[in-house]
Amino acid sequence: MNIHEKSKFNAKRLVLSAVLCAAALTIFVVEAQFPPILPLPGFKLGLANTITLLALLLLSTKEAFAILIVRILLGSVLTGQPSVLLYSLSAGIVCLATEVICLKLFGRKFICEISIIGAMIHNTVQVLCAAIITKTTAVFWYLPPLLIVGIVTGAFCGLCVLLANKKISKLKLL
Amino acid sequence: MLIFIKIVFLNQDASIQNSCRFYTHMIQYLRSDIMKHKSFIVIFMIILTICVALTYIGTNFSSAGTIAEVYSGGALMHEINLSEVSDCYELPIQMEGHKNIILVEKGKISIKEANCPDKLCVRQGAIKNSSYPIVCLPNEVIIKIKGINANTPDAVSR
């Protein structure tokens, strides 16, 4: 790590990432309290993902990954579901990695589409994990309905990120 | 005569120019952001229709099986022939603090009680012959119905 990289680290970035992390954790915990709307295993609105995407837009890839991992680890402790940790951690990391690649490929204007792709990838990885852990291929029948749900929720979250990013980037936090 | 030819040529020229302009417009349009958004929407719509079709197939053209398999932690625990069940009974499954009570009735099977946090498996209700298994991910319990003939959707996914 050279001096130039060290100078990039400042208190503003740290505080902003900490605030975003707290927001993500709050949304994650509140969302876990809701009763499931559809009887689909793995169905969730995924609102906490909006914060990760927002961190990706406002800060950088590194901070987005840090926020994601801290949110999932602390969230699984707070909601008391450590058995689901493996699903959400693997799915979250793969999802964020694809979102980073898509952001490099398409640009910031396509954040809604990137969010949809991320949601679909997230659900696919979760179904794959379930198939590997339970060693049954019948779980793959849940992939098509989960992909439909992923498109809808991804579009919703993408719109949230689009509107929030417009407002927040006006504040000139960094 | 000459005038006529001239007019035709001129018209052709104009049409070529027009088509050129049209193509440049097309290329500009294809490179624009609106087109990219539209192509994304088309791709998502295609995926959506495929998924809706697959969901429809999964729910309606299911395997006509009667043998229910109960898996816990990846291992086959019970195999029940649902057509031979006369009286309904409860089947408790316990493993490392996870507890699920399975209700076996004639022709159908469901999870009655579970100590998982989201209770999705209970909400899913009874399954008769669907290709969708009952899944309780936190407790790693899966109930699925085995198809008899090989031409079932279940055989495709294997």
Short mmCIF file of C-alpha atoms in Angstrom, two decimals:
data_model
loop_
_atom_site.label_atom_id
_atom_site.label_comp_id
_atom_site.label_asym_id
_atom_site.label_seq_id
_atom_site.Cartn_x
_atom_site.Cartn_y
_atom_site.Cartn_z
CA MET A 1 0.00 0.00 0.00
CA ASN A 2 1.65 3.22 -1.11
CA ILE A 3 1.13 6.76 0.17
CA HIS A 4 -1.28 7.65 -2.61
CA GLU A 5 -3.64 4.86 -1.65
CA LYS A 6 -3.35 5.78 2.00
CA SER A 7 -4.38 9.35 1.27
CA LYS A 8 -7.60 8.03 -0.35
CA PHE A 9 -8.71 6.78 3.02
CA ASN A 10 -10.46 9.54 4.87
CA ALA A 11 -12.95 9.94 7.67
CA LYS A 12 -15.80 11.00 5.38
CA ARG A 13 -15.69 7.77 3.40
CA LEU A 14 -15.48 5.71 6.57
CA VAL A 15 -18.43 7.50 8.17
CA LEU A 16 -20.53 7.25 5.03
CA SER A 17 -19.85 3.53 4.69
CA ALA A 18 -20.63 3.01 8.38
CA VAL A 19 -23.94 4.89 8.03
CA LEU A 20 -24.83 2.88 4.94
CA CYS A 21 -23.92 -0.33 6.76
CA ALA A 22 -26.17 0.58 9.68
CA ALA A 23 -29.01 1.42 7.28
CA ALA A 24 -28.56 -1.88 5.45
CA LEU A 25 -28.54 -3.81 8.71
CA THR A 26 -31.70 -2.04 9.91
CA ILE A 27 -33.53 -2.76 6.66
CA PHE A 28 -32.34 -6.38 6.74
CA VAL A 29 -33.57 -6.96 10.29
CA VAL A 30 -36.91 -5.19 9.75
CA GLU A 31 -37.48 -7.12 6.54
CA ALA A 32 -36.86 -10.43 8.31
CA GLN A 33 -39.73 -9.65 10.71
CA PHE A 34 -42.32 -9.45 7.94
CA PRO A 35 -44.33 -12.59 7.34
CA PRO A 36 -43.61 -14.03 3.88
CA ILE A 37 -46.11 -12.83 1.28
CA LEU A 38 -45.79 -15.82 -1.04
CA PRO A 39 -45.26 -19.43 0.05
CA LEU A 40 -42.02 -19.58 -1.92
CA PRO A 41 -38.83 -20.61 -0.13
CA GLY A 42 -36.21 -17.92 -0.57
CA PHE A 43 -38.68 -15.20 -1.52
CA LYS A 44 -37.72 -11.80 -0.17
CA LEU A 45 -38.00 -8.22 -1.33
CA GLY A 46 -34.27 -7.73 -0.96
CA LEU A 47 -34.46 -4.09 0.05
CA ALA A 48 -31.10 -4.35 1.82
CA ASN A 49 -29.57 -4.83 -1.61
CA THR A 50 -30.48 -1.23 -2.48
CA ILE A 51 -27.98 -0.01 0.11
CA THR A 52 -25.25 -2.22 -1.35
CA LEU A 53 -25.97 -0.82 -4.82
CA LEU A 54 -26.01 2.70 -3.42
CA ALA A 55 -22.62 2.10 -1.81
CA LEU A 56 -21.38 0.84 -5.16
CA LEU A 57 -22.49 4.09 -6.79
CA LEU A 58 -21.45 6.53 -4.03
CA LEU A 59 -18.29 4.85 -2.75
CA SER A 60 -16.31 2.07 -4.40
CA THR A 61 -16.33 -1.67 -5.01
CA LYS A 62 -14.24 -2.42 -1.93
CA GLU A 63 -16.55 -0.57 0.43
CA ALA A 64 -19.64 -2.15 -1.16
CA PHE A 65 -18.18 -5.62 -0.53
CA ALA A 66 -17.28 -4.69 3.05
CA ILE A 67 -20.81 -3.38 3.71
CA LEU A 68 -22.35 -6.52 2.18
CA ILE A 69 -20.26 -8.96 4.22
CA VAL A 70 -20.72 -7.08 7.50
CA ARG A 71 -24.46 -6.79 6.88
CA ILE A 72 -24.89 -10.50 6.18
CA LEU A 73 -22.73 -11.66 9.11
CA LEU A 74 -24.34 -9.32 11.65
CA GLY A 75 -27.80 -9.77 10.14
CA SER A 76 -27.70 -13.54 10.49
CA VAL A 77 -26.64 -13.13 14.13
CA LEU A 78 -29.37 -10.58 14.88
CA THR A 79 -32.19 -12.46 13.14
CA GLY A 80 -31.08 -15.73 14.72
CA GLN A 81 -30.79 -17.75 11.54
CA PRO A 82 -27.16 -18.86 11.36
CA SER A 83 -28.15 -21.88 9.25
CA VAL A 84 -29.16 -19.61 6.36
CA LEU A 85 -25.80 -17.80 6.50
CA LEU A 86 -24.20 -19.97 3.81
CA TYR A 87 -27.01 -19.29 1.34
CA SER A 88 -27.08 -15.54 1.79
CA LEU A 89 -23.29 -15.10 1.93
CA SER A 90 -22.53 -17.03 -1.27
CA ALA A 91 -25.51 -15.56 -3.12
CA GLY A 92 -24.71 -12.03 -1.94
CA ILE A 93 -21.05 -12.16 -2.98
CA VAL A 94 -21.79 -13.63 -6.43
CA CYS A 95 -24.63 -11.13 -6.91
CA LEU A 96 -22.44 -8.14 -6.04
CA ALA A 97 -19.61 -9.41 -8.25
CA THR A 98 -21.95 -9.62 -11.25
CA GLU A 99 -23.34 -6.18 -10.44
CA VAL A 100 -19.81 -4.72 -10.38
CA ILE A 101 -19.03 -6.31 -13.77
CA CYS A 102 -22.35 -5.10 -15.24
CA LEU A 103 -21.74 -1.59 -13.90
CA LYS A 104 -18.35 -1.54 -15.68
CA LEU A 105 -19.95 -2.87 -18.88
CA PHE A 106 -23.12 -0.79 -19.15
CA GLY A 107 -22.55 2.31 -17.05
CA ARG A 108 -24.45 4.11 -14.34
CA LYS A 109 -27.55 4.82 -16.42
CA PHE A 110 -28.54 1.15 -16.37
CA ILE A 111 -28.70 0.72 -12.62
CA CYS A 112 -32.28 -0.57 -12.79
CA GLU A 113 -31.33 -3.33 -15.24
CA ILE A 114 -28.21 -4.13 -13.23
CA SER A 115 -30.37 -4.52 -10.13
CA ILE A 116 -32.69 -6.93 -11.99
CA ILE A 117 -29.71 -8.99 -13.21
CA GLY A 118 -28.32 -9.02 -9.67
CA ALA A 119 -31.62 -10.19 -8.18
CA MET A 120 -31.92 -12.98 -10.75
CA ILE A 121 -28.32 -14.11 -10.14
CA HIS A 122 -28.94 -13.99 -6.37
CA ASN A 123 -31.97 -16.28 -6.63
CA THR A 124 -30.21 -18.66 -9.02
CA VAL A 125 -27.22 -19.02 -6.71
CA GLN A 126 -29.51 -19.62 -3.74
CA VAL A 127 -31.36 -22.40 -5.56
CA LEU A 128 -28.00 -23.90 -6.59
CA CYS A 129 -26.85 -23.79 -2.95
CA ALA A 130 -30.06 -25.44 -1.80
CA ALA A 131 -29.63 -28.16 -4.43
CA ILE A 132 -26.02 -28.80 -3.34
CA ILE A 133 -26.75 -28.79 0.40
CA THR A 134 -29.91 -30.90 0.31
CA LYS A 135 -28.62 -33.06 -2.60
CA THR A 136 -31.96 -32.98 -4.40
CA THR A 137 -32.54 -31.77 -7.95
CA ALA A 138 -36.27 -31.23 -7.43
CA VAL A 139 -35.40 -27.87 -5.85
CA PHE A 140 -34.72 -26.53 -9.35
CA TRP A 141 -38.50 -26.37 -9.92
CA TYR A 142 -38.43 -23.29 -7.72
CA LEU A 143 -36.05 -21.50 -10.11
CA PRO A 144 -38.64 -20.21 -12.66
CA PRO A 145 -41.01 -18.64 -10.09
CA LEU A 146 -38.03 -17.23 -8.20
CA LEU A 147 -36.70 -15.68 -11.43
CA ILE A 148 -40.09 -14.02 -12.04
CA VAL A 149 -40.05 -12.69 -8.49
CA GLY A 150 -36.43 -11.59 -8.98
CA ILE A 151 -37.33 -9.51 -12.04
CA VAL A 152 -40.16 -7.74 -10.20
CA THR A 153 -38.28 -7.09 -6.95
CA GLY A 154 -35.08 -6.20 -8.83
CA ALA A 155 -36.93 -3.57 -10.85
CA PHE A 156 -38.44 -2.15 -7.67
CA CYS A 157 -35.08 -1.99 -5.89
CA GLY A 158 -33.40 -0.55 -8.98
CA LEU A 159 -35.94 2.27 -9.11
CA CYS A 160 -35.34 2.91 -5.39
CA VAL A 161 -31.59 3.16 -6.01
CA LEU A 162 -32.11 5.43 -9.03
CA LEU A 163 -34.25 7.90 -7.07
CA ALA A 164 -32.11 7.74 -3.91
CA ASN A 165 -28.91 8.26 -5.90
CA LYS A 166 -30.38 11.37 -7.55
CA LYS A 167 -31.18 12.89 -4.16
CA ILE A 168 -28.01 11.83 -2.36
CA SER A 169 -25.56 12.86 -5.10
CA LYS A 170 -27.02 16.39 -4.89
CA LEU A 171 -25.85 16.61 -1.26
CA LYS A 172 -22.16 16.25 -2.26
CA LEU A 173 -21.25 14.08 0.69
CA LEU A 174 -17.79 13.18 -0.59
CA MET B 1 -37.66 11.53 -72.62
CA LEU B 2 -34.48 12.98 -71.17
CA ILE B 3 -36.44 14.84 -68.58
CA PHE B 4 -38.19 11.65 -67.59
CA ILE B 5 -34.88 9.78 -67.17
CA LYS B 6 -33.51 12.72 -65.20
CA ILE B 7 -36.50 12.67 -62.92
CA VAL B 8 -36.13 8.93 -62.37
CA PHE B 9 -32.43 9.28 -61.63
CA LEU B 10 -32.99 12.19 -59.34
CA ASN B 11 -35.65 10.29 -57.56
CA GLN B 12 -33.36 7.30 -57.19
CA ASP B 13 -30.67 9.57 -55.86
CA ALA B 14 -33.06 11.01 -53.37
CA SER B 15 -34.22 7.57 -52.32
CA ILE B 16 -30.61 6.42 -51.85
CA GLN B 17 -29.90 9.49 -49.80
CA ASN B 18 -33.01 8.86 -47.79
CA SER B 19 -32.09 5.24 -47.17
CA CYS B 20 -28.57 6.29 -46.17
CA ARG B 21 -30.00 8.77 -43.75
CA PHE B 22 -32.36 6.10 -42.51
CA TYR B 23 -29.48 3.69 -41.88
CA THR B 24 -27.36 6.30 -40.11
CA HIS B 25 -30.38 7.10 -37.99
CA MET B 26 -30.84 3.41 -37.32
CA ILE B 27 -27.20 3.01 -36.26
CA GLN B 28 -27.41 6.07 -34.04
CA TYR B 29 -30.63 4.75 -32.59
CA LEU B 30 -29.12 1.31 -32.00
CA ARG B 31 -26.19 2.89 -30.19
CA SER B 32 -28.38 5.16 -28.09
CA ASP B 33 -29.29 4.48 -24.47
CA ILE B 34 -33.01 4.22 -25.20
CA MET B 35 -32.37 1.29 -27.53
CA LYS B 36 -30.20 -0.40 -24.90
CA HIS B 37 -32.96 0.04 -22.34
CA LYS B 38 -35.47 -1.38 -24.81
CA SER B 39 -33.28 -4.38 -25.65
CA PHE B 40 -32.87 -5.04 -21.93
CA ILE B 41 -36.64 -4.93 -21.50
CA VAL B 42 -37.08 -7.35 -24.42
CA ILE B 43 -34.55 -9.78 -22.91
CA PHE B 44 -36.26 -9.61 -19.52
CA MET B 45 -39.68 -10.14 -21.13
CA ILE B 46 -38.35 -13.25 -22.93
CA ILE B 47 -36.96 -14.63 -19.66
CA LEU B 48 -40.26 -13.78 -17.94
CA THR B 49 -42.36 -15.66 -20.52
CA ILE B 50 -40.06 -18.70 -20.38
CA CYS B 51 -40.28 -18.70 -16.58
CA VAL B 52 -44.07 -18.34 -16.60
CA ALA B 53 -44.30 -21.26 -19.04
CA LEU B 54 -41.98 -23.39 -16.87
CA THR B 55 -43.97 -22.54 -13.74
CA TYR B 56 -47.18 -23.51 -15.54
CA ILE B 57 -45.61 -26.80 -16.64
CA GLY B 58 -44.34 -27.47 -13.14
CA THR B 59 -47.73 -26.94 -11.54
CA ASN B 60 -50.01 -28.56 -14.11
CA PHE B 61 -48.12 -31.32 -15.90
CA SER B 62 -46.87 -32.95 -12.78
CA SER B 63 -45.83 -36.51 -12.18
CA ALA B 64 -48.59 -38.90 -11.20
CA GLY B 65 -46.70 -40.50 -8.37
CA THR B 66 -47.89 -41.69 -5.00
CA ILE B 67 -44.62 -42.38 -3.22
CA ALA B 68 -43.51 -39.55 -0.97
CA GLU B 69 -39.87 -39.28 0.03
CA VAL B 70 -38.85 -37.41 3.16
CA TYR B 71 -35.28 -36.14 3.21
CA SER B 72 -33.57 -34.67 6.23
CA GLY B 73 -30.09 -33.21 5.94
CA GLY B 74 -29.66 -34.72 2.50
CA ALA B 75 -30.40 -38.28 3.63
CA LEU B 76 -33.55 -40.23 2.82
CA MET B 77 -35.42 -40.79 6.08
CA HIS B 78 -38.85 -42.16 5.14
CA GLU B 79 -40.54 -43.47 2.05
CA ILE B 80 -44.33 -43.49 2.26
CA ASN B 81 -46.77 -44.84 -0.29
CA LEU B 82 -49.56 -42.30 0.01
CA SER B 83 -52.19 -44.43 -1.74
CA GLU B 84 -51.89 -47.12 0.93
CA VAL B 85 -52.42 -44.75 3.87
CA SER B 86 -55.83 -45.43 5.41
CA ASP B 87 -55.78 -43.24 8.54
CA CYS B 88 -53.94 -39.96 8.76
CA TYR B 89 -51.04 -39.93 11.17
CA GLU B 90 -48.24 -37.63 12.29
CA LEU B 91 -44.60 -38.23 11.64
CA PRO B 92 -42.13 -36.27 13.74
CA ILE B 93 -38.65 -35.57 12.38
CA GLN B 94 -35.96 -34.39 14.74
CA MET B 95 -32.38 -33.55 13.95
CA GLU B 96 -29.90 -31.35 15.83
CA GLY B 97 -32.57 -29.24 17.49
CA HIS B 98 -34.63 -28.92 14.32
CA LYS B 99 -38.12 -30.30 14.64
CA ASN B 100 -40.75 -30.82 11.98
CA ILE B 101 -44.04 -32.66 12.34
CA ILE B 102 -45.25 -34.13 9.08
CA LEU B 103 -48.93 -34.91 8.56
CA VAL B 104 -49.54 -37.91 6.31
CA GLU B 105 -53.03 -38.32 4.88
CA LYS B 106 -54.48 -40.47 2.14
CA GLY B 107 -53.10 -39.13 -1.13
CA LYS B 108 -51.44 -36.05 0.31
CA ILE B 109 -48.69 -34.97 2.65
CA SER B 110 -47.94 -31.72 4.45
CA ILE B 111 -45.86 -30.22 7.24
CA LYS B 112 -48.07 -29.47 10.23
CA GLU B 113 -45.60 -27.90 12.62
CA ALA B 114 -42.03 -26.69 12.44
CA ASN B 115 -39.66 -24.73 14.63
CA CYS B 116 -38.01 -22.91 11.75
CA PRO B 117 -38.17 -19.08 11.86
CA ASP B 118 -40.16 -18.36 8.72
CA LYS B 119 -42.68 -21.27 8.73
CA LEU B 120 -42.67 -21.31 4.95
CA CYS B 121 -42.95 -25.08 4.87
CA VAL B 122 -46.19 -24.97 6.89
CA ARG B 123 -47.66 -22.23 4.71
CA GLN B 124 -46.94 -24.24 1.59
CA GLY B 125 -49.75 -26.62 2.50
CA ALA B 126 -50.29 -30.16 1.32
CA ILE B 127 -48.84 -31.56 -1.88
CA LYS B 128 -50.55 -34.30 -3.86
CA ASN B 129 -48.67 -34.93 -7.04
CA SER B 130 -46.89 -31.69 -7.85
CA SER B 131 -43.32 -31.55 -8.99
CA TYR B 132 -42.72 -28.80 -6.44
CA PRO B 133 -41.28 -30.31 -3.28
CA ILE B 134 -42.04 -28.98 0.19
CA VAL B 135 -38.81 -27.36 1.32
CA CYS B 136 -37.83 -26.24 4.79
CA LEU B 137 -34.41 -24.73 4.19
CA PRO B 138 -33.48 -23.79 7.79
CA ASN B 139 -34.16 -27.35 8.96
CA GLU B 140 -32.97 -28.99 5.72
CA VAL B 141 -36.15 -31.02 5.38
CA ILE B 142 -37.47 -31.81 1.92
CA ILE B 143 -40.58 -33.77 1.01
CA LYS B 144 -41.02 -34.72 -2.61
CA ILE B 145 -43.23 -37.07 -4.52
CA LYS B 146 -41.54 -39.54 -6.78
CA GLY B 147 -42.90 -39.93 -10.30
CA ILE B 148 -43.55 -43.39 -11.66
CA ASN B 149 -43.22 -43.02 -15.43
CA ALA B 150 -39.96 -41.73 -16.86
CA ASN B 151 -41.64 -39.09 -19.01
CA THR B 152 -42.30 -36.75 -16.12
CA PRO B 153 -40.84 -33.26 -15.73
CA ASP B 154 -38.95 -34.63 -12.76
CA ALA B 155 -36.94 -36.85 -15.07
CA VAL B 156 -35.95 -33.87 -17.20
CA SER B 157 -34.39 -32.03 -14.29
CA ARG B 158 -32.23 -34.95 -13.31
#
